[in-house]
């Protein structure tokens, strides 16, 4: 191992790292992937995207069952939540995909090095190296039986190096996660469904968990310091989600600054100052802290490289190159890009292609789909109306409500709308914002349209099958010209 010089070594086996590894191997590079835990997949597979969506799916089925009689299905009178089975299903999905990743590593002849990687400094004679120790190698799997050689205290050498260490949940200052004050990790392994939950932070992670626990009957309180929930979205989307959440009985408190969390025998008393400056408090069983993610750049000896961190994040250029020659960074540790699995994965593809001397295109922040899988779902891409105006565009907006879409009626999912933000001069699509059924799937058409620089007019003449939810997009684009058919 120590004598092999890889073309590319990647530090971190999350979606950014493993995607980069696979594409680099497909392009003929000799690749090593270093991962400190015993499982590939990172936050996304084990503590993020996949487990949350499994729980959201269970919640969606549960919500449908509540209306079974109106769909013509009798006999579903008293559905009961089996929390253990719900968690087991989530774990089975994670395990299936973990094994899938192990298979893909073998298939692509990628050397997986299990252990904690630390950088040793700039390249010597064109070779970079990473010291790998087994200090936090996970337990519970027989790696040798699975065909891996457990590597301890070794050094990985490579011509190029990719940093992909990911991120950790941020905590409120002065608090540590435990079985009452939770991050995305503890909340995914709760022994039982809590009766009440305070969610601090209303980004995608916060509102998704709020949706799940509200569906299953918990009393959910959202505490958000900013003036609106899902703050990165278009203002009208925030308003609509707040309206829908209030209808569902979720207690939303914006402009609210959490002052303290006092644990007691029944859970915790959460105190905050509300938007009007008044002191408020609420007793809850559990508190979920969802106030963002911090880059994991603190324990890999990154200071040995010529990289000036930006509040812990790694600055890169458009090709994800850092200021240290031969070293790239991708995924949640990168400064200035959204912390999303698909952003990290695409950055990994860009790096692999560049490293192999092949065609690549930079990741463009204005073409990244943002998907929030709450109920109703949110899917968005490009500029919000306010951002487009700030940039000086003469903005033309089209809006179409799902109430005019026949498939939405069939799915009993009428709430929400499509909002298209375009440039009045050339009809360029600047942004699309969807809240409603399957918004996270529907947004893909809009990402492609923006990527291919389609105009509103071109989309108005693109045939959309009937009856589908995505017909709402045809109506949304037509609404820009004041000509939706179905409203
Ligand atoms: C609750 C939740 C839900 C989410 N849902 C979505 C979603 O629906 N869609 C979406 O796109 N994104 C979602 N995200 C975000 C997504 O999980 C992250 O953007 C993504 O995992 C980042 O990928 P990454 O490869 O950069 O880092 P990570 O997934 O964090 O992986 C980094 C890996 O590097 C390893 N590592 C770190 N340091 C070292 C070291 N020194 N040596 C060796 N190994 C190391 C870690 O063990 C880890 O396996 C969600 C996040 C959370 C918390």
XYZ file of C-alpha atoms and ligand atoms in Angstrom:
540
model
C 0.000 0.000 0.000
C 2.603 2.547 1.092
C 4.537 2.062 -2.161
C 1.559 2.521 -4.473
C 1.185 5.995 -5.910
C -2.458 6.560 -6.812
C -3.564 9.006 -9.484
C -6.222 10.308 -7.110
C -6.755 9.893 -3.360
C -10.016 11.080 -1.819
C -10.462 11.889 1.856
C -14.063 11.121 2.855
C -16.505 8.494 1.562
C -19.743 10.519 1.489
C -21.684 11.287 -1.728
C -19.068 13.829 -2.839
C -16.134 11.474 -2.239
C -17.587 8.188 -3.508
C -19.056 9.804 -6.650
C -15.688 11.368 -7.428
C -13.986 8.002 -6.864
C -16.338 6.109 -9.196
C -16.119 8.637 -12.035
C -12.315 8.854 -11.725
C -12.063 5.054 -11.895
C -14.427 4.989 -14.897
C -12.062 7.431 -16.594
C -9.140 5.070 -16.011
C -7.508 6.616 -12.938
C -6.084 4.537 -10.094
C -8.094 5.640 -7.074
C -7.948 5.346 -3.268
C -10.916 6.357 -1.106
C -10.171 6.972 2.580
C -13.100 6.714 5.023
C -12.842 6.877 8.799
C -16.077 5.061 9.643
C -16.799 1.440 8.802
C -19.428 2.410 6.223
C -19.343 4.435 3.028
C -22.172 6.886 2.314
C -21.490 9.714 4.777
C -24.143 11.944 6.320
C -26.392 11.584 3.284
C -26.855 7.826 3.494
C -26.637 7.293 7.257
C -27.923 10.476 8.938
C -29.408 12.732 6.251
C -31.110 12.443 2.868
C -31.966 8.754 2.874
C -33.189 8.057 6.447
C -35.256 11.264 6.542
C -36.964 10.467 3.259
C -37.727 6.950 4.445
C -39.485 8.439 7.494
C -41.245 11.046 5.349
C -42.550 8.271 3.107
C -43.972 6.439 6.128
C -45.588 9.725 7.223
C -47.071 10.228 3.751
C -48.616 6.749 3.743
C -49.955 7.387 7.251
C -51.534 10.690 6.143
C -53.181 8.944 3.165
C -54.562 6.239 5.464
C -56.353 8.938 7.448
C -58.474 9.551 4.333
C -58.756 5.927 3.174
C -62.558 5.896 3.368
C -62.817 8.867 1.014
C -60.656 6.970 -1.519
C -63.152 4.116 -1.416
C -61.148 1.925 0.951
C -63.051 0.810 4.031
C -61.736 -1.116 7.010
C -58.711 1.079 7.717
C -60.293 2.397 10.851
C -57.552 2.367 13.421
C -54.071 2.370 11.900
C -51.352 2.125 14.524
C -47.854 3.432 14.362
C -45.168 0.797 14.869
C -42.167 3.027 15.561
C -39.728 0.097 15.778
C -40.746 -1.183 12.356
C -40.582 2.304 10.886
C -36.984 2.628 12.132
C -36.187 -0.911 10.987
C -37.359 -0.115 7.452
C -35.171 3.007 7.450
C -32.185 0.942 8.668
C -32.795 -1.753 6.048
C -32.764 0.870 3.288
C -29.503 2.317 4.624
C -27.906 -1.122 4.848
C -28.995 -2.074 1.318
C -27.392 1.046 -0.118
C -24.270 0.735 2.042
C -23.751 -2.726 0.574
C -24.472 -1.258 -2.863
C -21.628 1.222 -2.403
C -19.240 -1.523 -1.307
C -20.184 -3.405 -4.478
C -19.566 -0.312 -6.628
C -16.110 0.146 -5.082
C -15.168 -3.421 -5.963
C -16.721 -3.197 -9.415
C -14.697 -0.073 -10.199
C -11.506 -1.450 -8.563
C -11.297 1.430 -6.103
C -9.048 0.809 -3.083
C -11.038 1.634 0.053
C -8.774 2.523 2.953
C -10.576 2.390 6.296
C -9.230 4.878 8.814
C -8.852 8.497 9.840
C -6.872 10.493 7.279
C -4.536 13.357 8.106
C -2.734 15.492 5.569
C 1.032 15.621 5.769
C 1.778 18.799 3.818
C 2.430 20.003 0.253
C 3.492 17.577 -2.469
C 7.043 16.246 -2.447
C 8.377 15.420 -5.924
C 4.802 15.692 -7.214
C 3.396 13.238 -4.647
C 0.909 14.141 -1.898
C 0.391 11.888 1.085
C -2.194 11.204 3.773
C -1.437 9.415 7.054
C -4.250 7.007 7.892
C -4.810 5.650 11.403
C -7.454 3.284 12.726
C -8.344 5.409 15.783
C -12.050 5.729 14.969
C -12.614 2.784 12.702
C -16.152 1.605 13.385
C -17.154 -1.657 14.969
C -19.726 -4.233 14.082
C -18.620 -5.376 10.638
C -16.239 -8.114 9.639
C -14.419 -6.161 6.963
C -12.112 -9.010 6.005
C -15.052 -11.346 5.459
C -16.490 -8.678 3.173
C -13.332 -8.650 1.125
C -11.651 -5.523 2.496
C -8.226 -5.428 4.020
C -8.388 -3.381 7.179
C -5.572 -0.858 6.830
C -4.086 0.506 10.003
C -1.515 3.255 10.347
C -0.651 3.407 6.728
C 0.194 6.186 4.344
C -1.688 6.799 1.088
C 0.288 8.516 -1.663
C -1.245 10.146 -4.703
C -0.505 12.579 -7.496
C -3.733 14.459 -6.727
C -5.809 14.714 -3.592
C -9.505 15.490 -3.073
C -10.785 16.744 0.297
C -14.367 15.576 0.950
C -14.707 15.395 4.726
C -18.283 16.682 4.918
C -19.978 18.413 7.815
C -21.386 18.009 11.340
C -24.570 19.419 12.856
C -24.057 22.769 14.550
C -25.157 22.981 18.196
C -26.361 25.991 20.137
C -23.419 27.392 22.110
C -23.157 25.811 25.564
C -25.232 22.681 24.758
C -24.258 19.137 23.845
C -26.508 16.635 22.076
C -28.016 13.960 24.354
C -31.291 12.027 24.567
C -33.360 15.219 25.056
C -31.499 17.831 23.012
C -31.111 16.201 19.633
C -29.343 16.737 16.330
C -30.228 14.951 13.091
C -28.348 11.923 14.481
C -30.164 11.317 17.800
C -33.573 12.137 16.294
C -33.157 9.269 13.825
C -32.711 6.687 16.586
C -35.297 7.785 19.163
C -36.583 4.746 21.071
C -40.188 6.004 20.808
C -42.238 8.708 19.107
C -42.140 11.836 21.290
C -45.461 13.478 22.235
C -44.024 16.948 21.699
C -41.040 18.383 19.883
C -39.512 21.858 19.606
C -37.583 22.311 16.357
C -34.998 25.085 16.481
C -34.279 26.248 12.933
C -36.572 26.095 9.915
C -34.240 25.242 7.049
C -34.842 22.054 5.052
C -33.754 19.760 7.901
C -35.959 21.496 10.495
C -39.139 21.637 8.423
C -38.747 18.041 7.201
C -38.572 16.650 10.745
C -41.412 18.996 11.785
C -43.503 17.462 8.983
C -42.763 13.849 10.000
C -43.471 14.287 13.710
C -46.601 16.383 13.104
C -47.981 13.676 10.792
C -47.528 11.079 13.525
C -49.382 13.228 16.044
C -46.657 15.037 17.997
C -47.238 18.602 19.119
C -44.588 20.410 17.026
C -43.270 23.927 17.700
C -40.899 25.626 15.248
C -38.599 28.347 16.589
C -36.894 30.423 13.894
C -34.752 33.494 14.486
C -35.270 34.891 10.968
C -38.483 36.635 9.889
C -39.705 33.658 7.821
C -39.381 29.878 7.597
C -37.396 28.219 4.749
C -35.579 31.497 4.412
C -33.566 30.593 1.287
C -36.750 30.084 -0.727
C -38.817 32.693 -2.606
C -40.865 34.717 -0.107
C -44.184 33.445 -1.474
C -43.036 29.847 -0.928
C -42.218 30.622 2.727
C -45.647 32.182 3.190
C -47.433 29.228 1.630
C -45.519 26.662 3.704
C -46.250 28.643 6.880
C -49.956 28.730 5.899
C -50.029 24.975 5.275
C -48.094 24.165 8.459
C -50.456 26.307 10.551
C -53.379 24.417 8.985
C -51.678 21.178 10.061
C -51.439 22.521 13.623
C -47.704 23.242 13.689
C -46.917 26.146 15.993
C -44.614 28.501 14.037
C -42.644 31.210 15.822
C -40.514 33.383 13.531
C -38.263 36.246 14.669
C -37.782 34.155 17.801
C -34.439 33.893 19.558
C -33.965 30.849 21.768
C -32.581 31.964 25.148
C -32.222 28.692 27.034
C -33.124 25.038 27.186
C -33.593 23.703 30.702
C -33.813 19.943 30.959
C -36.215 18.417 33.484
C -37.789 15.029 34.210
C -40.420 15.493 31.463
C -38.031 16.700 28.779
C -37.057 20.341 28.555
C -38.400 23.836 29.055
C -37.453 25.942 26.047
C -37.442 29.718 26.518
C -37.232 32.287 23.755
C -37.802 35.960 22.992
C -40.485 36.331 20.350
C -40.673 38.762 17.422
C -42.333 41.390 19.607
C -39.584 41.118 22.233
C -41.747 39.164 24.686
C -40.390 36.272 26.750
C -42.035 32.937 25.868
C -41.502 29.372 26.973
C -42.834 25.901 26.310
C -42.390 22.512 27.928
C -41.583 19.783 25.364
C -40.460 16.181 25.482
C -37.628 16.616 22.962
C -35.744 19.485 21.317
C -34.283 19.161 17.834
C -31.509 21.609 17.017
C -31.401 22.170 13.246
C -29.389 25.364 12.922
C -27.031 24.411 10.095
C -23.959 22.327 9.394
C -20.316 23.068 10.240
C -17.510 21.935 7.889
C -15.485 18.963 9.152
C -12.101 20.577 8.539
C -10.896 20.517 12.133
C -9.295 17.070 12.488
C -7.521 16.276 9.239
C -4.410 18.470 9.693
C -5.526 20.733 6.864
C -3.385 23.488 8.383
C -0.347 21.668 6.949
C -1.480 22.756 3.494
C -1.355 26.199 1.937
C -5.103 26.769 2.406
C -6.633 29.740 4.227
C -9.983 28.512 5.580
C -13.023 30.795 5.394
C -14.875 30.297 8.720
C -13.808 26.652 8.537
C -14.854 26.174 4.890
C -12.381 25.509 2.062
C -12.282 28.182 -0.673
C -12.010 26.783 -4.217
C -12.022 28.087 -7.786
C -14.576 27.065 -10.427
C -12.754 23.727 -10.938
C -12.852 22.996 -7.184
C -9.079 23.542 -6.934
C -7.797 24.821 -3.592
C -4.820 27.143 -3.240
C -2.593 24.097 -2.579
C -1.328 22.724 -5.911
C -2.810 19.290 -6.704
C -5.453 19.504 -3.954
C -9.189 19.843 -4.671
C -12.145 20.199 -2.292
C -15.756 19.064 -2.832
C -18.989 18.649 -0.884
C -20.107 20.234 2.373
C -16.640 21.575 3.282
C -16.573 23.945 0.280
C -17.116 27.675 0.827
C -19.945 29.331 -1.102
C -21.847 26.307 -2.432
C -25.089 24.870 -1.002
C -24.513 21.910 1.340
C -26.436 19.352 -0.698
C -25.560 15.803 -1.705
C -26.155 16.437 -5.416
C -23.897 19.518 -5.366
C -21.074 17.529 -3.765
C -21.592 14.623 -6.144
C -21.507 16.869 -9.236
C -18.423 18.659 -7.912
C -16.856 15.196 -7.565
C -17.643 14.442 -11.206
C -16.112 17.771 -12.271
C -12.919 17.050 -10.305
C -12.605 13.475 -11.593
C -13.065 14.669 -15.186
C -10.536 17.472 -14.778
C -8.017 15.184 -13.067
C -8.364 12.728 -15.968
C -7.916 15.536 -18.502
C -11.466 15.155 -19.826
C -14.281 17.590 -20.623
C -15.913 19.182 -17.581
C -18.195 22.115 -16.754
C -18.084 24.067 -13.523
C -20.875 23.647 -10.957
C -23.142 26.693 -11.227
C -24.804 27.797 -8.030
C -27.716 29.322 -9.974
C -28.532 25.923 -11.491
C -28.688 23.876 -8.309
C -32.096 22.411 -7.487
C -33.137 22.875 -3.881
C -35.545 20.214 -2.664
C -37.344 20.069 0.667
C -39.384 16.926 1.202
C -41.852 18.272 3.735
C -45.606 18.176 3.107
C -46.284 20.058 0.876
C -42.947 19.587 -0.866
C -40.763 22.422 -2.160
C -38.637 22.328 -5.298
C -36.807 25.380 -6.580
C -34.026 26.426 -8.910
C -32.458 29.726 -9.932
C -33.269 33.211 -8.728
C -36.135 34.149 -6.436
C -38.270 37.096 -7.557
C -36.487 39.384 -5.065
C -33.016 38.222 -6.184
C -33.897 38.737 -9.858
C -35.071 42.293 -9.128
C -31.934 42.982 -7.070
C -29.844 41.886 -10.044
C -31.591 44.509 -12.179
C -33.724 42.238 -14.359
C -37.046 43.476 -15.611
C -38.960 40.634 -14.030
C -42.064 38.917 -15.361
C -43.716 36.348 -13.097
C -46.173 33.560 -13.899
C -48.065 31.664 -11.210
C -50.285 28.630 -11.466
C -52.083 26.967 -8.538
C -52.269 23.155 -8.261
C -56.006 23.537 -7.719
C -56.267 23.841 -11.533
C -54.382 20.596 -12.181
C -56.462 17.456 -12.638
C -53.759 14.992 -11.476
C -53.408 16.990 -8.248
C -57.151 16.492 -7.707
C -56.775 12.745 -8.296
C -53.936 12.662 -5.757
C -56.029 14.700 -3.300
C -53.161 17.170 -3.168
C -54.382 20.568 -4.241
C -52.321 22.869 -2.090
C -49.533 24.984 -3.522
C -48.472 26.527 -6.802
C -45.818 26.876 -9.492
C -44.097 30.243 -9.764
C -41.925 31.087 -12.773
C -39.581 34.090 -12.585
C -38.454 35.270 -16.012
C -36.680 38.125 -17.706
C -39.233 40.285 -19.574
C -36.748 41.281 -22.274
C -35.678 37.927 -23.714
C -38.031 35.506 -21.978
C -35.088 33.857 -20.175
C -36.186 31.597 -17.309
C -34.417 32.971 -14.241
C -35.987 30.781 -11.582
C -38.813 28.361 -10.868
C -40.325 27.839 -7.414
C -42.762 25.034 -6.734
C -44.645 24.174 -3.565
C -47.049 21.268 -3.817
C -47.331 17.571 -4.692
C -44.088 15.955 -5.913
C -42.436 19.383 -6.210
C -39.050 17.710 -5.618
C -39.542 15.592 -8.765
C -41.203 18.302 -10.873
C -38.306 20.717 -10.431
C -36.066 18.507 -12.589
C -37.760 19.763 -15.788
C -37.001 23.339 -14.735
C -33.345 22.549 -13.942
C -32.956 21.057 -17.418
C -34.757 24.025 -19.005
C -32.428 26.496 -17.273
C -29.339 24.356 -18.003
C -30.249 24.310 -21.703
C -31.176 28.012 -21.580
C -34.741 27.434 -22.776
C -37.034 30.444 -22.989
C -40.533 30.737 -21.564
C -41.893 30.566 -25.115
C -40.024 27.323 -25.852
C -41.433 25.775 -22.691
C -44.939 26.960 -23.653
C -44.659 24.848 -26.813
C -43.194 21.779 -25.094
C -45.818 19.025 -24.887
C -46.637 17.942 -21.339
C -48.535 14.656 -20.957
C -52.059 14.588 -19.547
C -53.014 14.005 -16.782
C -49.770 14.726 -14.963
C -48.596 17.012 -12.220
C -46.027 18.464 -14.574
C -48.770 19.918 -16.733
C -48.839 22.516 -13.952
C -45.429 23.613 -15.248
C -46.829 24.152 -18.751
C -49.520 26.304 -17.181
C -46.902 28.040 -15.003
C -44.755 28.959 -18.011
C -47.875 30.058 -19.940
C -48.930 32.183 -16.954
C -45.851 34.363 -17.555
C -47.623 35.511 -20.739
C -50.973 35.633 -18.959
C -52.234 32.540 -20.809
C -52.508 29.507 -18.526
C -55.154 27.143 -19.894
C -56.473 25.654 -16.676
C -57.230 28.565 -14.428
C -31.108 15.522 8.152
C -30.455 15.828 6.839
C -31.164 15.654 5.677
C -30.567 15.942 4.450
N -31.297 15.758 3.315
C -30.741 16.041 2.126
C -31.460 15.834 0.928
O -32.608 15.412 0.951
N -30.861 16.115 -0.241
C -29.570 16.598 -0.298
O -29.079 16.830 -1.388
N -28.857 16.787 0.818
C -29.408 16.523 2.025
N -28.672 16.695 3.155
C -27.282 17.176 3.027
C -26.343 16.029 2.637
O -26.443 15.003 3.587
C -24.922 16.553 2.546
O -24.892 17.663 1.678
C -23.982 15.482 2.010
O -23.978 14.341 2.820
C -22.565 16.050 1.910
O -21.746 15.092 1.337
P -20.179 15.062 1.607
O -19.654 13.892 0.865
O -19.592 16.396 1.382
O -20.040 14.822 3.188
P -20.571 13.684 4.151
O -21.767 13.039 3.627
O -20.632 14.295 5.499
O -19.414 12.602 4.108
C -18.117 12.885 4.547
C -17.430 11.580 4.876
O -16.057 11.856 5.168
C -15.648 11.061 6.272
N -14.494 11.751 6.906
C -14.498 12.973 7.468
N -13.253 13.304 7.887
C -12.465 12.251 7.576
C -11.091 11.990 7.770
N -10.270 12.882 8.312
N -10.618 10.801 7.346
C -11.440 9.887 6.752
N -12.742 10.088 6.556
C -13.245 11.254 6.952
C -16.900 11.005 7.142
O -16.863 9.908 8.028
C -17.996 10.883 6.101
O -18.287 9.537 5.775
C -29.230 16.401 4.403
C -28.496 16.564 5.573
C -29.097 16.280 6.788
C -28.295 16.449 8.045
